[in-house]
Coordinates of C-alpha atoms in Angstrom, one line a residue:
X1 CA -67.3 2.9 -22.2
X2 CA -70.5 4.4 -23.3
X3 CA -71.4 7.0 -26.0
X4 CA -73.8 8.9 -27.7
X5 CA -74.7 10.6 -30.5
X6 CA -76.4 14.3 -31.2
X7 CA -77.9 15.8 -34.2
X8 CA -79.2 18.9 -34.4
X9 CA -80.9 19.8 -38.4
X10 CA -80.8 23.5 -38.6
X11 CA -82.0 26.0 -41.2
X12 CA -78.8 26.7 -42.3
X13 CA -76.6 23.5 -41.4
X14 CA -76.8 20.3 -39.9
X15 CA -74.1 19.4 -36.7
X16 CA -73.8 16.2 -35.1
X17 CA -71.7 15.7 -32.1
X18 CA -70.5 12.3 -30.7
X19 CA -70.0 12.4 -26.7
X20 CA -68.8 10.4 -23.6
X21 CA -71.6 10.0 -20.6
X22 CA -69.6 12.4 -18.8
X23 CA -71.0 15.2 -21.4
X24 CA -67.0 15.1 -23.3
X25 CA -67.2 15.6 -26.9
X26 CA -64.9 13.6 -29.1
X27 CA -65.9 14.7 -31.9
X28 CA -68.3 17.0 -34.1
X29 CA -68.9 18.2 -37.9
X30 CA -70.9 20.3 -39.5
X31 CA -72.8 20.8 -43.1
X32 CA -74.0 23.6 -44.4
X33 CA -76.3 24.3 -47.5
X34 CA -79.0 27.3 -48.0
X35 CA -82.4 28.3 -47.8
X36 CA -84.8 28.6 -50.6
X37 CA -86.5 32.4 -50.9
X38 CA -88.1 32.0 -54.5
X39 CA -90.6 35.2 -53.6
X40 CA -90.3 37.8 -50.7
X41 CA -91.6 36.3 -47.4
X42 CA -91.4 32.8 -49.1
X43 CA -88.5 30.3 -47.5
X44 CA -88.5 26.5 -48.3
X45 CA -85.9 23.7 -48.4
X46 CA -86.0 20.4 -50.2
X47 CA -85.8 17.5 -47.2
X48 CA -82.8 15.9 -49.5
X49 CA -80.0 18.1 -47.9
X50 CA -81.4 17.9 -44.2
X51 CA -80.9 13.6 -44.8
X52 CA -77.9 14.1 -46.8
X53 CA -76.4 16.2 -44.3
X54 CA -77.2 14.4 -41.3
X55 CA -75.7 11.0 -42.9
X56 CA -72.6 12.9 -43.7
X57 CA -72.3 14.0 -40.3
X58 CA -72.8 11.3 -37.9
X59 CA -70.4 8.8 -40.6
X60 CA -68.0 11.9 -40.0
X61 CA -68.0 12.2 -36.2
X62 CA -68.0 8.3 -36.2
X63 CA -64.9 8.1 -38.1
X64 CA -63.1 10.3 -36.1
X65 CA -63.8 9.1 -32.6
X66 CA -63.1 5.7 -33.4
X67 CA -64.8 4.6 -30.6
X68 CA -66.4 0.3 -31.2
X69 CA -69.8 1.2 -32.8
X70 CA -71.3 -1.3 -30.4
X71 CA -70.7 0.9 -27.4
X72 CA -72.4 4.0 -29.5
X73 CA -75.9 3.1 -27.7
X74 CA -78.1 6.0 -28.9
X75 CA -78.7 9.1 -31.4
X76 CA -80.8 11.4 -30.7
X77 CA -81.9 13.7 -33.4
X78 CA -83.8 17.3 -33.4
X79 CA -84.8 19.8 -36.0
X80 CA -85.6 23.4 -37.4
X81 CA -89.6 23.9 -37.1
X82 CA -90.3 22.6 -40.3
X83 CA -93.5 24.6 -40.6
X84 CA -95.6 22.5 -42.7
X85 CA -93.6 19.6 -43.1
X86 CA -92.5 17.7 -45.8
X87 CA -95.4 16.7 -48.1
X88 CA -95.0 13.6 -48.9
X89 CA -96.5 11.2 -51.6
X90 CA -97.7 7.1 -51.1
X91 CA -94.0 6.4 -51.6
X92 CA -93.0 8.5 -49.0
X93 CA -91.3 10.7 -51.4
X94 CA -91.5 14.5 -51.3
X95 CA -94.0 16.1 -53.4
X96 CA -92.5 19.7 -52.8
X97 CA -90.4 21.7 -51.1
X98 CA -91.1 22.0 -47.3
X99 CA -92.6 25.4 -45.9
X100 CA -90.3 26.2 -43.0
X101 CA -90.6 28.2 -40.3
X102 CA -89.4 31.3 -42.0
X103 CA -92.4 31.2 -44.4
X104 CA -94.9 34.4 -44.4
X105 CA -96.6 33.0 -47.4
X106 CA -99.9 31.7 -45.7
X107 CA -101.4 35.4 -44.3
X108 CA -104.9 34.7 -46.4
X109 CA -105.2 31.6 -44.8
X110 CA -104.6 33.0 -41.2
X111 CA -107.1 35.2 -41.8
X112 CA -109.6 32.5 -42.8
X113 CA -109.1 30.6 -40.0
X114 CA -109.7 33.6 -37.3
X115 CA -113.2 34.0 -39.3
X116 CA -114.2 29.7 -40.0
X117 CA -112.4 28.6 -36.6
X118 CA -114.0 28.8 -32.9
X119 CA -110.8 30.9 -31.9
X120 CA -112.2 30.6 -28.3
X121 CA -111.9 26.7 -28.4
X122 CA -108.4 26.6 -30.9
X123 CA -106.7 28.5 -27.8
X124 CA -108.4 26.4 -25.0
X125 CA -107.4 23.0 -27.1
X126 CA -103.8 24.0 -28.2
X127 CA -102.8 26.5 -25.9
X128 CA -102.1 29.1 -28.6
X129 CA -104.4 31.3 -29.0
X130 CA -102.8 33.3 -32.2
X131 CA -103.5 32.7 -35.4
X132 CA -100.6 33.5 -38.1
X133 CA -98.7 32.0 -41.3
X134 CA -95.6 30.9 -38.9
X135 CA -98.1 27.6 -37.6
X136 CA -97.8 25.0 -39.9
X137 CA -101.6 24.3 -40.3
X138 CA -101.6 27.5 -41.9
X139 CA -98.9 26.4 -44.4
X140 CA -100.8 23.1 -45.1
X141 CA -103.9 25.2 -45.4
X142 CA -101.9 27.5 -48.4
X143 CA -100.9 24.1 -50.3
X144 CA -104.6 23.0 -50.1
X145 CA -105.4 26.1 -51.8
X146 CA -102.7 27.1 -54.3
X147 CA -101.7 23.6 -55.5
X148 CA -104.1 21.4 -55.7
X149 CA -102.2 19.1 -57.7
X150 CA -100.1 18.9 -55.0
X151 CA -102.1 18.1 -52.0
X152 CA -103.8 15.6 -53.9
X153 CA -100.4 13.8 -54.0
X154 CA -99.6 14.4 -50.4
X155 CA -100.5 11.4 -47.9
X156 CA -98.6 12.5 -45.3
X157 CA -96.5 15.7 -43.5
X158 CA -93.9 15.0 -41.4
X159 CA -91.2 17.1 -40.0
X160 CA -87.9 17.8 -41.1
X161 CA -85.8 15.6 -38.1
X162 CA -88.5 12.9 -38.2
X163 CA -88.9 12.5 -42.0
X164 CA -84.7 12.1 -41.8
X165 CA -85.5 9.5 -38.8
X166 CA -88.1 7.7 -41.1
X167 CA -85.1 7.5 -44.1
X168 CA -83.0 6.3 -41.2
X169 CA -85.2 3.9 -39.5
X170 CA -88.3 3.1 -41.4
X171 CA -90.5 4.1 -39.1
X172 CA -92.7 6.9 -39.2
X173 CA -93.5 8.9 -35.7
X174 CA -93.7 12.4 -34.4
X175 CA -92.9 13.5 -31.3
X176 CA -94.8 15.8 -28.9
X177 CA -93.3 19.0 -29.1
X178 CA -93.1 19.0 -32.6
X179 CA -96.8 18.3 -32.9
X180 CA -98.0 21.0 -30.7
X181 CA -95.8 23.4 -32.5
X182 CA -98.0 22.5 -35.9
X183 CA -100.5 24.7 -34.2
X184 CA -104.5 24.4 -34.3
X185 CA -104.5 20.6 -34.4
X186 CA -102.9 19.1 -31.0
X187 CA -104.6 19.0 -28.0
X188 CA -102.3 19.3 -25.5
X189 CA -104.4 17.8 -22.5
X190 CA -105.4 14.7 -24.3
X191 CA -101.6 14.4 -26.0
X192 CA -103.6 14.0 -29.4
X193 CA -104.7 15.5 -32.9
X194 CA -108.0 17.5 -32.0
X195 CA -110.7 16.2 -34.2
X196 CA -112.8 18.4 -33.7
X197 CA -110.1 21.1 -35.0
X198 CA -109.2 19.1 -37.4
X199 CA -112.6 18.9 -39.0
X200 CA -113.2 23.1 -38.9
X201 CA -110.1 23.7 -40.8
X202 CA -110.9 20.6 -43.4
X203 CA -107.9 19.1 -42.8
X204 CA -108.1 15.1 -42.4
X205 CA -106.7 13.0 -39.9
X206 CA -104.4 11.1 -42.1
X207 CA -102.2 13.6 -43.4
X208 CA -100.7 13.7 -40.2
X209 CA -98.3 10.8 -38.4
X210 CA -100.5 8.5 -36.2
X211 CA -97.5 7.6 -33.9
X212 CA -97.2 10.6 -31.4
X213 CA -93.9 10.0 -28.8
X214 CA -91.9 10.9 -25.9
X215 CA -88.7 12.6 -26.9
X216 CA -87.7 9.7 -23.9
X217 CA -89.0 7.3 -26.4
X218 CA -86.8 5.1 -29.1
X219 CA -88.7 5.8 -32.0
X220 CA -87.0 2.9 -34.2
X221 CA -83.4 1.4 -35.2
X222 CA -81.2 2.0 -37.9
X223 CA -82.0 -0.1 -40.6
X224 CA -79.1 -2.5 -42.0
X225 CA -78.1 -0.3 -45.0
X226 CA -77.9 2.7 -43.2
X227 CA -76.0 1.2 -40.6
X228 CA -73.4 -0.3 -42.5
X229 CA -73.4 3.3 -44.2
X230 CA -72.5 5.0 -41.0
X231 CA -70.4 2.5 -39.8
X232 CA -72.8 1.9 -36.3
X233 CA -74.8 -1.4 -35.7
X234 CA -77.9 -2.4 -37.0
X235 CA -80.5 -1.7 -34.6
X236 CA -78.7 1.7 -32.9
X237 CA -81.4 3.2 -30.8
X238 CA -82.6 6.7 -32.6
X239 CA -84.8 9.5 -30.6
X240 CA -86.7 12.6 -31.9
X241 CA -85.8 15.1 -30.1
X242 CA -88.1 17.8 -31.4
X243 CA -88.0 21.4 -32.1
X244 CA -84.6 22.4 -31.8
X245 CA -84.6 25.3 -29.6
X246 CA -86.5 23.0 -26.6
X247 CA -83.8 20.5 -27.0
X248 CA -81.2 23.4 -26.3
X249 CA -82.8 24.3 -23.7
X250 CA -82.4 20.7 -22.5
X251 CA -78.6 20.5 -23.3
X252 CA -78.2 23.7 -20.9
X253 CA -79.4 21.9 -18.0
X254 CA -83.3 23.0 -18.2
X255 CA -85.1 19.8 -16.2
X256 CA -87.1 22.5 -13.8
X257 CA -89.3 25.3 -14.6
X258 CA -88.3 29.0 -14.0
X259 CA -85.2 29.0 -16.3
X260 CA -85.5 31.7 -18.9
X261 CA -83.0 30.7 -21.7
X262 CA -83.0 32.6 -25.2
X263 CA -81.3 30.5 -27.9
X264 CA -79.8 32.9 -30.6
X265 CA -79.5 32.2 -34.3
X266 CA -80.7 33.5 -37.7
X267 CA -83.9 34.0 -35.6
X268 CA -84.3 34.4 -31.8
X269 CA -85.9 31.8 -29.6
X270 CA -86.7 33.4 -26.2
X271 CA -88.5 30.6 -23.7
X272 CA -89.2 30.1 -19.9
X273 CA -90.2 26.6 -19.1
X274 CA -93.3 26.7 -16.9
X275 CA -96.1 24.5 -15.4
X276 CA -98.9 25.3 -17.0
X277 CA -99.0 27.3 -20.6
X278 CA -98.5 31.3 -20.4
X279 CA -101.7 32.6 -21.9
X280 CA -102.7 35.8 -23.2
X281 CA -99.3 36.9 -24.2
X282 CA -99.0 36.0 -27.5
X283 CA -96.5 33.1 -27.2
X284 CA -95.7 30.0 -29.0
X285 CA -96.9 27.2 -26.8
X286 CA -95.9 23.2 -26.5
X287 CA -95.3 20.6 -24.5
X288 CA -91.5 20.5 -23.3
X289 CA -89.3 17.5 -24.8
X290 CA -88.3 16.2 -21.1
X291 CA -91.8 15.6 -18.8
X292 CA -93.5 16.3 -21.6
X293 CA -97.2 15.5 -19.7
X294 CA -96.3 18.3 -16.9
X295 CA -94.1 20.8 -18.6
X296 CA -94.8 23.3 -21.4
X297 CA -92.3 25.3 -23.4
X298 CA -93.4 29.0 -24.1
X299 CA -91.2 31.3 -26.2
X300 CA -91.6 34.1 -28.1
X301 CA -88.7 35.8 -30.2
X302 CA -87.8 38.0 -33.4
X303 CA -88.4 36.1 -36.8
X304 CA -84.4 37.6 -37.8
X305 CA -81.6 38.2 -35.4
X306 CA -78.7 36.8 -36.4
X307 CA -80.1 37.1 -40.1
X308 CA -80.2 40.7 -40.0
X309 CA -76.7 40.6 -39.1
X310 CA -75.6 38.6 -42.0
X311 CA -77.6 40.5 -44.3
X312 CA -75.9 43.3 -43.2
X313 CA -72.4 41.4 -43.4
X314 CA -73.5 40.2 -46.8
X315 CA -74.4 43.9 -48.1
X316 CA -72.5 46.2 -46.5
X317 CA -69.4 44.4 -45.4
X318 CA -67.0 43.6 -48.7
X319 CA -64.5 44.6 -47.5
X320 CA -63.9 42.5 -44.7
X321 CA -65.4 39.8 -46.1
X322 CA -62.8 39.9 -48.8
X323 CA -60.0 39.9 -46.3
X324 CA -61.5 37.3 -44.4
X325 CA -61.7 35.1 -47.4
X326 CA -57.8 36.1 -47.6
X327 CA -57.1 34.9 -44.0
X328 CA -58.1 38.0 -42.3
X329 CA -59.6 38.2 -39.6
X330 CA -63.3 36.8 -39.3
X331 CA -65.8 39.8 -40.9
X332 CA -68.1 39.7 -38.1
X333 CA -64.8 40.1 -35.6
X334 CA -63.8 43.3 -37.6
X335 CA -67.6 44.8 -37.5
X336 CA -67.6 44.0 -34.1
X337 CA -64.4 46.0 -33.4
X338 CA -65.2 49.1 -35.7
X339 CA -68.7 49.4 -33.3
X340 CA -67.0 48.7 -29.8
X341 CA -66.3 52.4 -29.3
X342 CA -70.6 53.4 -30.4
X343 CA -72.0 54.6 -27.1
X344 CA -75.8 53.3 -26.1
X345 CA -78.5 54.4 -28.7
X346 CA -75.6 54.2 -31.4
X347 CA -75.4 58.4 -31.0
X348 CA -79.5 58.7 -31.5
X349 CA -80.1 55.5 -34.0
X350 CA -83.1 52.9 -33.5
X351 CA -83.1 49.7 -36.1
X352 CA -86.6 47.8 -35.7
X353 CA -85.2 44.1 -36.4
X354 CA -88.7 42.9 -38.4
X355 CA -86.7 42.5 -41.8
X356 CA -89.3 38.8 -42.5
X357 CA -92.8 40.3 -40.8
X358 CA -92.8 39.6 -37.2
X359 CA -93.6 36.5 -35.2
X360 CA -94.2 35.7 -31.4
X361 CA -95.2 38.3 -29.7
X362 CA -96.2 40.8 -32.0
X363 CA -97.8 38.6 -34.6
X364 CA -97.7 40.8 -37.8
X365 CA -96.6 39.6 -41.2
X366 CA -96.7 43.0 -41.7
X367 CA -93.8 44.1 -40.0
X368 CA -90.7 46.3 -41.7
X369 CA -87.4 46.2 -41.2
X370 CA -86.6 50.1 -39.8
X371 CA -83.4 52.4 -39.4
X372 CA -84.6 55.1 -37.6
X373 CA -82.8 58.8 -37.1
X374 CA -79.7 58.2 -39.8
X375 CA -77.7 61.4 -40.4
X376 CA -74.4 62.4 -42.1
X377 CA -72.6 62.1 -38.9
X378 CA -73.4 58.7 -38.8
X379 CA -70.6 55.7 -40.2
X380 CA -71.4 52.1 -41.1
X381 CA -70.1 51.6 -37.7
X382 CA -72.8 53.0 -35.8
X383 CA -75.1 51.1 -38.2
X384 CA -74.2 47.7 -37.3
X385 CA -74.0 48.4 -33.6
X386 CA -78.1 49.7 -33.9
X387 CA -78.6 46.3 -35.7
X388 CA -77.1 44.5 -32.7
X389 CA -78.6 47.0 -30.4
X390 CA -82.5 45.9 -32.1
X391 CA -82.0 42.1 -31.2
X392 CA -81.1 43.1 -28.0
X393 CA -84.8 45.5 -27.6
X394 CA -86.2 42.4 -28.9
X395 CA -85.3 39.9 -26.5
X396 CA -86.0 42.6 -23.6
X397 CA -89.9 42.7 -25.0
X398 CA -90.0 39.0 -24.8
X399 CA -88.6 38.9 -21.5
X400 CA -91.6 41.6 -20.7
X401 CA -94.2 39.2 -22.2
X402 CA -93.6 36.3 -19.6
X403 CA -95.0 38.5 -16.7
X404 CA -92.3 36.4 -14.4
X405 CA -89.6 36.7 -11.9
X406 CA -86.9 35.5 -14.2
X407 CA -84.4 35.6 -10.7
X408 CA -81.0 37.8 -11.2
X409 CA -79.5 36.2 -14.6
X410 CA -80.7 34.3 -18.0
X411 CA -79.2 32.0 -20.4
X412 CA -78.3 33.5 -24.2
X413 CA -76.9 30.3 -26.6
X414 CA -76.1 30.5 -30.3
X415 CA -73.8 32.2 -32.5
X416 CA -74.3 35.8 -31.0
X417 CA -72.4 34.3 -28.3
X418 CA -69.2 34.7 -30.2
X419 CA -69.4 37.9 -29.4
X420 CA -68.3 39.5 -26.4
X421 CA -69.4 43.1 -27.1
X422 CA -73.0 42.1 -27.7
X423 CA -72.9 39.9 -25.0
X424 CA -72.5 42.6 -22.6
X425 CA -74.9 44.5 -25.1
X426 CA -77.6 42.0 -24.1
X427 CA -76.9 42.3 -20.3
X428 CA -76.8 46.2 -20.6
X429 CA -80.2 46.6 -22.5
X430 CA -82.4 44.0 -20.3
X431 CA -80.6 44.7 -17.2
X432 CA -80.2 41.1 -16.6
X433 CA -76.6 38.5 -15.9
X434 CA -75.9 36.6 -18.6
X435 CA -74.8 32.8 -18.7
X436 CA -73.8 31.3 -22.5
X437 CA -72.9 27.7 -22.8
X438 CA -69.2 27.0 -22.7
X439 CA -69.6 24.9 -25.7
X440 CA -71.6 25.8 -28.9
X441 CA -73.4 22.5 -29.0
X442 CA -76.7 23.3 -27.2
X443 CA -79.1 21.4 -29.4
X444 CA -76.7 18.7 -29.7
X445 CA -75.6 18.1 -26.2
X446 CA -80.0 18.2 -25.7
X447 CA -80.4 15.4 -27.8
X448 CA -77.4 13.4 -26.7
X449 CA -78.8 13.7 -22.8
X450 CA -82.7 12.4 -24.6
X451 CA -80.9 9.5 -26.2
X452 CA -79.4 9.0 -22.9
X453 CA -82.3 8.9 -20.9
X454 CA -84.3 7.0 -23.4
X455 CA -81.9 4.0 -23.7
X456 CA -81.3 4.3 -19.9
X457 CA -77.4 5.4 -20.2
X458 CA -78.0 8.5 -18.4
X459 CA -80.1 9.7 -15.7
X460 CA -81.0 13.7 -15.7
X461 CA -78.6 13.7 -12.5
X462 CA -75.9 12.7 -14.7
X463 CA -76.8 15.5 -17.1
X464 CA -77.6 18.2 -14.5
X465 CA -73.8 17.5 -12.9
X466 CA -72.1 18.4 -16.6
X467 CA -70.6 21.9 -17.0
X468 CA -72.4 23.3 -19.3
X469 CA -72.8 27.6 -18.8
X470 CA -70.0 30.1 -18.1
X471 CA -69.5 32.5 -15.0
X472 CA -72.5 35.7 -15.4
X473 CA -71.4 38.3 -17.6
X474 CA -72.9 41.2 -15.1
X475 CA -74.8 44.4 -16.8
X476 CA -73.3 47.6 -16.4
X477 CA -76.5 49.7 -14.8
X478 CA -75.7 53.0 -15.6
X479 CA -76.0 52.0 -19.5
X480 CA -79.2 50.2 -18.7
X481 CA -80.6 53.2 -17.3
X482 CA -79.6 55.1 -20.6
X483 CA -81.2 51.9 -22.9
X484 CA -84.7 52.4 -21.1
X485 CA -84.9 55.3 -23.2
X486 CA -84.2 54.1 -26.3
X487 CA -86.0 50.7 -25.5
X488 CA -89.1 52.9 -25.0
X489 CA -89.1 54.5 -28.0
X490 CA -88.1 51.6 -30.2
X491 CA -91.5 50.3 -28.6
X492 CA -93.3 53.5 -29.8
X493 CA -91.7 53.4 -33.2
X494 CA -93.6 50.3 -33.8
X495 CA -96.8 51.0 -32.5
X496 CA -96.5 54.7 -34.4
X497 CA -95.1 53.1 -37.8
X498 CA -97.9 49.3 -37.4
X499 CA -100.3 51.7 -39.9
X500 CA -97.9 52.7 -42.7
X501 CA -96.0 49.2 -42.5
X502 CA -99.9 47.6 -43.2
X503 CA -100.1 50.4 -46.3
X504 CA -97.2 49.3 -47.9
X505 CA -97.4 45.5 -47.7
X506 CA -100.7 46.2 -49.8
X507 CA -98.8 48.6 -51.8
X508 CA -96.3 45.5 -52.6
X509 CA -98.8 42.8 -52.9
X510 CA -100.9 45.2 -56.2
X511 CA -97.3 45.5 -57.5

């Protein structure tokens, strides 16, 4: 027999999954550990508990499947956009903590580079033709700035995944889609750092890995020590299998353009895989993990989806967090029942989702976090279901942005999928049939099929014949006629409220 392995580093946890070539998983685990917010808008993460979780994992799933560790052929290993990077010194240890994705911290910068930059020839080189703190060159740009000391140390940024395949293999290598998703420095028709980019922003050539590969492509072997550690054999094949969200997108069957699949976690991750880059539209743009040369991932999404919901959970939700902790039923289960019975609009209540600025498509790190129309005859109930009700809004305006016939139904993965209720939610508001994965493993069962394909165990007709999505939940089109309303004036709320949300961030920042 055959198997593979599957790592997936997120923001809040790490999972690895160990499968059969049939797609069958034998075995899984999971580590968790938190984000680091030490000012609003800030979020960073030491790269010690991505490696420390990722070693725990795969020695955990090993364990249990019990499978001969020379018939384990492959891992394959993707990651949270790690924004910056980690910065790392001449001993390849970390200087500081990494600026992730969720990091708003870099807004001056931005705004430098739309005035220092040819923004005509950024957008023709990288395909992204938005400049904000969420690109990573930004980030690197801030540490240049405010901690000098620092960059002076820093030799090298690597992502999260491939700074843990570096600790894991000794080799040092970045794959495609992760370097287009740095933003303003890859040149996506020559596959390569822009020089000429590079050089404008005053960012050298060095700092970033000089190894660019396939997400098809071994990028090294475990070394002896980490081997043994993990009970696998020296020399076990491991791929980078970049940003996380593309590799989901992989692991639900994506090998063809014109699937639109939105991947749904503490943020929203909304793409359609195309042939050439979607332009004017504000979208994040890179080259896709599988035929990386002739397909591009575009996706645009809210900055907090599922994070809005915990922070409601977290806030407003004692109660049932308490009786969870007791063996209750699961808080987000007992929220979920208490809003079943809110009709659409949640009786005349709009929530815009923007609680951490505002990313792909509307591009403003000054964007608030909204409840709109409260009154005393609403509960806590009707709350929640206008929370769940915004994410929804929010994937319908990135639907919008593609400009594409998406066909009758779309793919929703992540943890949202746990619920039925805002399933049907999502179908009701965008009018579209929903598919979710039958197994919560996207990411994973994506890097599992790259490993595949890189150590040629698989073939993407093996992967395309797995069973991976669920029967259509259908939209119920009397409710979607009622949610164009609302969806139109969350819309309007935004572009009436964009003036007073600028007036108060510089209201915070003289505070």
């Amino acid at each position: 027999m055959t198997y593979l392995i599957g790592t997936d580093i997120g923001t809040s946890g790490t999972k690895t999954i160990l499968t059969d070539t049939q797609g069958h998983i034998l075995a899984q685990a999971i580590e968790e550990y938190d984000v680091l917010t030490p000012k609003p808008l800030w979020a960073e993460q030491w790269p010690e508990v991505w490696l420390t979780a990722t070693r725990a994992t795969i020695k955990r799933v090993v364990a249990e499947a019990g499978v001969p560790a020379a018939e384990i052929k492959g891992i394959g290993i993707s990651g949270l956009y790690g924004g910056s990077g980690v910065p790392l010194d001449d001993q390849m240890q970390p200087v500081r903590p990494c600026l992730i994705w969720l990091d708003r911290r870099a807004q001056a910068e931005a705004e430098w580079v739309k005035t220092h930059v040819d923004m005509a020839k950024l957008a023709t080189v990288t395909g992204n033709e938005v400049v904000d703190p969420y690109y990573g060159f930004t980030k690197m740009l801030w540490i240049k700035q405010h901690e000098p000391e620092n960059w002076q140390k820093t030799r090298l940024f690597l992502p999260p995944s491939n700074d843990v395949i570096y600790r894991l293999t000794g080799e040092i290598a970045i794959d495609h889609a992760a370097a287009g998703l740095i933003g303003g420095v890859y040149d996506v028709a020559r596959r390569d750092w822009s020089d000429d980019l590079l050089a404008q922003l005053g960012l050298p050539r060095d700092v970033l890995p000089q190894r660019i590969v396939d997400s098809t492509e071994i990028v090294g072997g475990l070394t002896d020590d980490v081997a043994r550690e993990l009970g696998l054999q020296t020399g076990t094949p491991v791929i980078s299998g970049g940003v996380d969200v593309g590799a989901a997108n992989i692991g639900m069957g994506v090998f063809e353009p014109g699937k639109y699949v939105a991947t749904i976690g503490s943020s929203m991750n909304a793409a359609l895989v195309t042939e050439a880059p979607i332009t004017d539209q504000g979208m994040i743009v890179w080259p896709y993990q599988y035929r990386g040369t002739g397909l591009y991932y575009n996706f645009s999404g809210s900055a907090t989806a599922g994070a809005i919901i915990k922070w409601f959970r977290d806030n407003f939700a004692q109660l049932e967090v308490t009786q969870q902790a007791n063996g209750g039923v699961a808080a987000y289960t007992a929220l979920d029942e208490q809003a079943a019975e809110i009709e659409p609009g949640s009786d005349g209540l709009i929530v815009l989702p923007y609680f951490m600025g505002e990313r792909a498509p509307l591009w403003n790190a000054d964007a608030k976090g909204v409840i709109f129309g409260l009154s005393l005859a609403h509960s806590r109930a009707h709350v929640y279901h206008a929370f769940e009700e915004a994410v929804c809004y929010a994937l319908r305006e990135s639907i919008e942005r593609t400009g594409r016939d998406l066909g009758d139904s779309i793919v929703i993965a992540g943890g949202v999928t746990h619920s039925a209720d805002w399933v049907q939610l999502f179908a009701d508001v965008t009018g579209y049939a929903i598919q979710t994965p039958l197994i919560n493993a996207e990411a994973n069962l994506g890097d599992v099929i790259l490993a595949g394909l890189a150590t040629q165990t698989l073939t993407v007709a093996d992967a395309q014949a797995w069973q991976v999505l669920g029967e259509p939940v259908q939209p119920n089109l009397e409710r979607h006629v009622q949610y164009d309303g609302y969806y139109a004036l969350y819309k309007q709320l935004y572009a009436d409220l964009m003036p007073d949300m600028t007036t108060l961030s510089r209201l915070e920042t003289h505070n």
